[in-house]
Amino acid sequence: MMELGLTFPLQRFLKRRPPPYGTEPNRRFCWDLHVITLRGRKSLLAVHCHSRYAFVRYDVTPLQWMDLPALFREGLLDSLTAAGFSQELVANYLDWAGMMDVTRTHGRREVAFLNRAWEDVLASDLCLDTDRQAQPLLDHAVNTHPSRCAGLDGLGTGLERMAELLEGR
């Protein structure tokens, strides 16, 4: 099962009670989601708990926020295909993961990934395209920036680690 962990600010923004803790031991199927403000617009930041791969959905409408799994799925498909992964490979990952469940965030290491991605998004603000929700340039800038995060050895990029996961390396 794929788990979508909501940060406290996202829970408050959506006016939701705290969801239950996740039970998925395999972080390859876990993502943490956060609400961010980019140029005055509420946007979604999603970070993969295993690879650090991140994507942004800019200027999310209130109706889209109501169906978070659909918003996430569309954002993931757009981001990964723009990054050069085939639709078939992305569809296989989503099928492999199964249904989506909303949970709390997945732990300190994963929240460190989220904080780092948020810093990288802010540093790459010039890549933001205010005419569209999908942000391929911004996603690319964030996912090709080498970084260290708690729990992973050495420098790496979210794009490299996501490629390893999707391609089974």
PDB file of N, CA and C in Angstrom, residues 47-105:
ATOM      1  N   VAL A  47       7.476  14.568  -1.261  1.00  0.00           N
ATOM      2  CA  VAL A  47       8.838  14.033  -1.201  1.00  0.00           C
ATOM      3  C   VAL A  47       8.774  12.537  -0.913  1.00  0.00           C
ATOM      4  N   HIS A  48       9.467  11.772  -1.751  1.00  0.00           N
ATOM      5  CA  HIS A  48       9.534  10.320  -1.593  1.00  0.00           C
ATOM      6  C   HIS A  48      10.412   9.988  -0.396  1.00  0.00           C
ATOM      7  N   CYS A  49       9.919   9.170   0.493  1.00  0.00           N
ATOM      8  CA  CYS A  49      10.617   8.880   1.751  1.00  0.00           C
ATOM      9  C   CYS A  49      11.875   8.039   1.576  1.00  0.00           C
ATOM     10  N   HIS A  50      12.015   7.347   0.472  1.00  0.00           N
ATOM     11  CA  HIS A  50      13.180   6.497   0.258  1.00  0.00           C
ATOM     12  C   HIS A  50      14.248   7.179  -0.592  1.00  0.00           C
ATOM     13  N   SER A  51      13.846   7.818  -1.665  1.00  0.00           N
ATOM     14  CA  SER A  51      14.811   8.329  -2.639  1.00  0.00           C
ATOM     15  C   SER A  51      15.092   9.826  -2.520  1.00  0.00           C
ATOM     16  N   ARG A  52      14.257  10.557  -1.815  1.00  0.00           N
ATOM     17  CA  ARG A  52      14.313  12.019  -1.723  1.00  0.00           C
ATOM     18  C   ARG A  52      13.774  12.693  -2.981  1.00  0.00           C
ATOM     19  N   TYR A  53      13.258  11.942  -3.932  1.00  0.00           N
ATOM     20  CA  TYR A  53      12.684  12.559  -5.135  1.00  0.00           C
ATOM     21  C   TYR A  53      11.533  13.457  -4.693  1.00  0.00           C
ATOM     22  N   ALA A  54      11.443  14.648  -5.272  1.00  0.00           N
ATOM     23  CA  ALA A  54      10.414  15.606  -4.877  1.00  0.00           C
ATOM     24  C   ALA A  54       9.740  16.200  -6.112  1.00  0.00           C
ATOM     25  N   PHE A  55       8.477  16.570  -5.936  1.00  0.00           N
ATOM     26  CA  PHE A  55       7.806  17.322  -6.992  1.00  0.00           C
ATOM     27  C   PHE A  55       6.874  18.352  -6.367  1.00  0.00           C
ATOM     28  N   VAL A  56       6.577  19.370  -7.177  1.00  0.00           N
ATOM     29  CA  VAL A  56       5.720  20.476  -6.754  1.00  0.00           C
ATOM     30  C   VAL A  56       4.519  20.551  -7.687  1.00  0.00           C
ATOM     31  N   ARG A  57       3.355  20.790  -7.104  1.00  0.00           N
ATOM     32  CA  ARG A  57       2.142  21.152  -7.863  1.00  0.00           C
ATOM     33  C   ARG A  57       1.824  22.578  -7.451  1.00  0.00           C
ATOM     34  N   TYR A  58       1.912  23.491  -8.391  1.00  0.00           N
ATOM     35  CA  TYR A  58       1.762  24.917  -8.119  1.00  0.00           C
ATOM     36  C   TYR A  58       0.297  25.351  -8.177  1.00  0.00           C
ATOM     37  N   ASP A  59      -0.079  26.246  -7.286  1.00  0.00           N
ATOM     38  CA  ASP A  59      -1.389  26.898  -7.297  1.00  0.00           C
ATOM     39  C   ASP A  59      -2.531  25.878  -7.346  1.00  0.00           C
ATOM     40  N   VAL A  60      -2.577  25.040  -6.326  1.00  0.00           N
ATOM     41  CA  VAL A  60      -3.586  23.988  -6.245  1.00  0.00           C
ATOM     42  C   VAL A  60      -4.935  24.608  -5.862  1.00  0.00           C
ATOM     43  N   THR A  61      -5.976  24.222  -6.564  1.00  0.00           N
ATOM     44  CA  THR A  61      -7.317  24.762  -6.303  1.00  0.00           C
ATOM     45  C   THR A  61      -7.937  24.076  -5.078  1.00  0.00           C
ATOM     46  N   PRO A  62      -8.904  24.734  -4.439  1.00  0.00           N
ATOM     47  CA  PRO A  62      -9.579  24.107  -3.292  1.00  0.00           C
ATOM     48  C   PRO A  62     -10.203  22.749  -3.641  1.00  0.00           C
ATOM     49  N   LEU A  63     -10.768  22.622  -4.821  1.00  0.00           N
ATOM     50  CA  LEU A  63     -11.365  21.354  -5.238  1.00  0.00           C
ATOM     51  C   LEU A  63     -10.310  20.253  -5.340  1.00  0.00           C
ATOM     52  N   GLN A  64      -9.130  20.591  -5.853  1.00  0.00           N
ATOM     53  CA  GLN A  64      -8.055  19.596  -5.954  1.00  0.00           C
ATOM     54  C   GLN A  64      -7.580  19.149  -4.578  1.00  0.00           C
ATOM     55  N   TRP A  65      -7.506  20.086  -3.622  1.00  0.00           N
ATOM     56  CA  TRP A  65      -7.073  19.706  -2.270  1.00  0.00           C
ATOM     57  C   TRP A  65      -8.021  18.688  -1.641  1.00  0.00           C
ATOM     58  N   MET A  66      -9.294  18.712  -2.050  1.00  0.00           N
ATOM     59  CA  MET A  66     -10.285  17.800  -1.469  1.00  0.00           C
ATOM     60  C   MET A  66     -10.006  16.345  -1.825  1.00  0.00           C
ATOM     61  N   ASP A  67      -9.365  16.091  -2.968  1.00  0.00           N
ATOM     62  CA  ASP A  67      -9.021  14.721  -3.386  1.00  0.00           C
ATOM     63  C   ASP A  67      -7.500  14.616  -3.448  1.00  0.00           C
ATOM     64  N   LEU A  68      -6.883  14.539  -2.296  1.00  0.00           N
ATOM     65  CA  LEU A  68      -5.430  14.521  -2.195  1.00  0.00           C
ATOM     66  C   LEU A  68      -4.785  13.356  -2.943  1.00  0.00           C
ATOM     67  N   PRO A  69      -5.314  12.117  -2.854  1.00  0.00           N
ATOM     68  CA  PRO A  69      -4.701  11.035  -3.631  1.00  0.00           C
ATOM     69  C   PRO A  69      -4.687  11.309  -5.137  1.00  0.00           C
ATOM     70  N   ALA A  70      -5.761  11.867  -5.682  1.00  0.00           N
ATOM     71  CA  ALA A  70      -5.798  12.166  -7.120  1.00  0.00           C
ATOM     72  C   ALA A  70      -4.812  13.286  -7.461  1.00  0.00           C
ATOM     73  N   LEU A  71      -4.740  14.305  -6.616  1.00  0.00           N
ATOM     74  CA  LEU A  71      -3.782  15.396  -6.811  1.00  0.00           C
ATOM     75  C   LEU A  71      -2.360  14.855  -6.810  1.00  0.00           C
ATOM     76  N   PHE A  72      -2.066  13.995  -5.838  1.00  0.00           N
ATOM     77  CA  PHE A  72      -0.732  13.392  -5.741  1.00  0.00           C
ATOM     78  C   PHE A  72      -0.430  12.543  -6.975  1.00  0.00           C
ATOM     79  N   ARG A  73      -1.349  11.669  -7.339  1.00  0.00           N
ATOM     80  CA  ARG A  73      -1.135  10.756  -8.475  1.00  0.00           C
ATOM     81  C   ARG A  73      -0.856  11.534  -9.762  1.00  0.00           C
ATOM     82  N   GLU A  74      -1.658  12.556 -10.027  1.00  0.00           N
ATOM     83  CA  GLU A  74      -1.468  13.357 -11.234  1.00  0.00           C
ATOM     84  C   GLU A  74      -0.111  14.064 -11.200  1.00  0.00           C
ATOM     85  N   GLY A  75       0.247  14.597 -10.035  1.00  0.00           N
ATOM     86  CA  GLY A  75       1.532  15.273  -9.895  1.00  0.00           C
ATOM     87  C   GLY A  75       2.699  14.328 -10.095  1.00  0.00           C
ATOM     88  N   LEU A  76       2.592  13.127  -9.535  1.00  0.00           N
ATOM     89  CA  LEU A  76       3.656  12.136  -9.679  1.00  0.00           C
ATOM     90  C   LEU A  76       3.818  11.710 -11.130  1.00  0.00           C
ATOM     91  N   LEU A  77       2.703  11.430 -11.795  1.00  0.00           N
ATOM     92  CA  LEU A  77       2.762  11.034 -13.211  1.00  0.00           C
ATOM     93  C   LEU A  77       3.400  12.131 -14.061  1.00  0.00           C
ATOM     94  N   ASP A  78       2.956  13.371 -13.865  1.00  0.00           N
ATOM     95  CA  ASP A  78       3.510  14.480 -14.642  1.00  0.00           C
ATOM     96  C   ASP A  78       4.999  14.652 -14.383  1.00  0.00           C
ATOM     97  N   SER A  79       5.393  14.597 -13.117  1.00  0.00           N
ATOM     98  CA  SER A  79       6.784  14.845 -12.759  1.00  0.00           C
ATOM     99  C   SER A  79       7.709  13.750 -13.284  1.00  0.00           C
ATOM    100  N   LEU A  80       7.337  12.501 -13.058  1.00  0.00           N
ATOM    101  CA  LEU A  80       8.219  11.405 -13.465  1.00  0.00           C
ATOM    102  C   LEU A  80       8.308  11.264 -14.988  1.00  0.00           C
ATOM    103  N   THR A  81       7.209  11.506 -15.693  1.00  0.00           N
ATOM    104  CA  THR A  81       7.299  11.426 -17.155  1.00  0.00           C
ATOM    105  C   THR A  81       8.108  12.606 -17.704  1.00  0.00           C
ATOM    106  N   ALA A  82       7.971  13.785 -17.106  1.00  0.00           N
ATOM    107  CA  ALA A  82       8.788  14.931 -17.531  1.00  0.00           C
ATOM    108  C   ALA A  82      10.268  14.685 -17.239  1.00  0.00           C
ATOM    109  N   ALA A  83      10.565  13.873 -16.221  1.00  0.00           N
ATOM    110  CA  ALA A  83      11.948  13.551 -15.870  1.00  0.00           C
ATOM    111  C   ALA A  83      12.533  12.486 -16.797  1.00  0.00           C
ATOM    112  N   GLY A  84      11.716  11.945 -17.705  1.00  0.00           N
ATOM    113  CA  GLY A  84      12.224  11.001 -18.690  1.00  0.00           C
ATOM    114  C   GLY A  84      11.847   9.549 -18.456  1.00  0.00           C
ATOM    115  N   PHE A  85      11.058   9.272 -17.426  1.00  0.00           N
ATOM    116  CA  PHE A  85      10.621   7.898 -17.190  1.00  0.00           C
ATOM    117  C   PHE A  85       9.392   7.618 -18.050  1.00  0.00           C
ATOM    118  N   SER A  86       9.301   6.408 -18.565  1.00  0.00           N
ATOM    119  CA  SER A  86       8.166   6.071 -19.417  1.00  0.00           C
ATOM    120  C   SER A  86       6.883   5.997 -18.590  1.00  0.00           C
ATOM    121  N   GLN A  87       5.764   6.271 -19.252  1.00  0.00           N
ATOM    122  CA  GLN A  87       4.466   6.163 -18.572  1.00  0.00           C
ATOM    123  C   GLN A  87       4.241   4.745 -18.083  1.00  0.00           C
ATOM    124  N   GLU A  88       4.735   3.770 -18.830  1.00  0.00           N
ATOM    125  CA  GLU A  88       4.590   2.365 -18.438  1.00  0.00           C
ATOM    126  C   GLU A  88       5.345   2.078 -17.142  1.00  0.00           C
ATOM    127  N   LEU A  89       6.559   2.590 -17.018  1.00  0.00           N
ATOM    128  CA  LEU A  89       7.363   2.398 -15.811  1.00  0.00           C
ATOM    129  C   LEU A  89       6.694   3.046 -14.607  1.00  0.00           C
ATOM    130  N   VAL A  90       6.169   4.245 -14.800  1.00  0.00           N
ATOM    131  CA  VAL A  90       5.485   4.948 -13.705  1.00  0.00           C
ATOM    132  C   VAL A  90       4.204   4.211 -13.326  1.00  0.00           C
ATOM    133  N   ALA A  91       3.451   3.764 -14.323  1.00  0.00           N
ATOM    134  CA  ALA A  91       2.219   3.010 -14.056  1.00  0.00           C
ATOM    135  C   ALA A  91       2.530   1.720 -13.310  1.00  0.00           C
ATOM    136  N   ASN A  92       3.629   1.057 -13.673  1.00  0.00           N
ATOM    137  CA  ASN A  92       4.022  -0.166 -12.975  1.00  0.00           C
ATOM    138  C   ASN A  92       4.326   0.111 -11.504  1.00  0.00           C
ATOM    139  N   TYR A  93       5.022   1.227 -11.232  1.00  0.00           N
ATOM    140  CA  TYR A  93       5.310   1.599  -9.839  1.00  0.00           C
ATOM    141  C   TYR A  93       4.015   1.826  -9.061  1.00  0.00           C
ATOM    142  N   LEU A  94       3.084   2.558  -9.660  1.00  0.00           N
ATOM    143  CA  LEU A  94       1.822   2.825  -8.980  1.00  0.00           C
ATOM    144  C   LEU A  94       1.019   1.544  -8.766  1.00  0.00           C
ATOM    145  N   ASP A  95       1.027   0.656  -9.736  1.00  0.00           N
ATOM    146  CA  ASP A  95       0.342  -0.636  -9.587  1.00  0.00           C
ATOM    147  C   ASP A  95       0.997  -1.474  -8.495  1.00  0.00           C
ATOM    148  N   TRP A  96       2.320  -1.482  -8.484  1.00  0.00           N
ATOM    149  CA  TRP A  96       3.087  -2.251  -7.504  1.00  0.00           C
ATOM    150  C   TRP A  96       2.787  -1.744  -6.097  1.00  0.00           C
ATOM    151  N   ALA A  97       2.643  -0.439  -5.958  1.00  0.00           N
ATOM    152  CA  ALA A  97       2.388   0.159  -4.650  1.00  0.00           C
ATOM    153  C   ALA A  97       0.975  -0.118  -4.157  1.00  0.00           C
ATOM    154  N   GLY A  98       0.022  -0.203  -5.071  1.00  0.00           N
ATOM    155  CA  GLY A  98      -1.353  -0.482  -4.672  1.00  0.00           C
ATOM    156  C   GLY A  98      -2.133   0.762  -4.285  1.00  0.00           C
ATOM    157  N   MET A  99      -3.143   0.568  -3.464  1.00  0.00           N
ATOM    158  CA  MET A  99      -4.014   1.662  -3.037  1.00  0.00           C
ATOM    159  C   MET A  99      -3.241   2.701  -2.233  1.00  0.00           C
ATOM    160  N   MET A 100      -3.797   3.907  -2.167  1.00  0.00           N
ATOM    161  CA  MET A 100      -3.177   4.987  -1.401  1.00  0.00           C
ATOM    162  C   MET A 100      -3.923   5.186  -0.096  1.00  0.00           C
ATOM    163  N   ASP A 101      -3.150   5.396   0.967  1.00  0.00           N
ATOM    164  CA  ASP A 101      -3.716   5.621   2.286  1.00  0.00           C
ATOM    165  C   ASP A 101      -3.095   6.895   2.857  1.00  0.00           C
ATOM    166  N   VAL A 102      -3.896   7.740   3.480  1.00  0.00           N
ATOM    167  CA  VAL A 102      -3.409   8.973   4.094  1.00  0.00           C
ATOM    168  C   VAL A 102      -3.011   8.671   5.537  1.00  0.00           C
ATOM    169  N   THR A 103      -1.769   9.071   5.893  1.00  0.00           N
ATOM    170  CA  THR A 103      -1.228   8.807   7.224  1.00  0.00           C
ATOM    171  C   THR A 103      -0.538  10.071   7.754  1.00  0.00           C
ATOM    172  N   ARG A 104       0.094   9.927   8.902  1.00  0.00           N
ATOM    173  CA  ARG A 104       0.987  10.978   9.389  1.00  0.00           C
ATOM    174  C   ARG A 104       2.317  10.861   8.661  1.00  0.00           C
ATOM    175  N   THR A 105       3.173  11.874   8.812  1.00  0.00           N
ATOM    176  CA  THR A 105       4.496  11.795   8.196  1.00  0.00           C
ATOM    177  C   THR A 105       5.242  10.585   8.743  1.00  0.00           C
TER     178      THR A 105
END
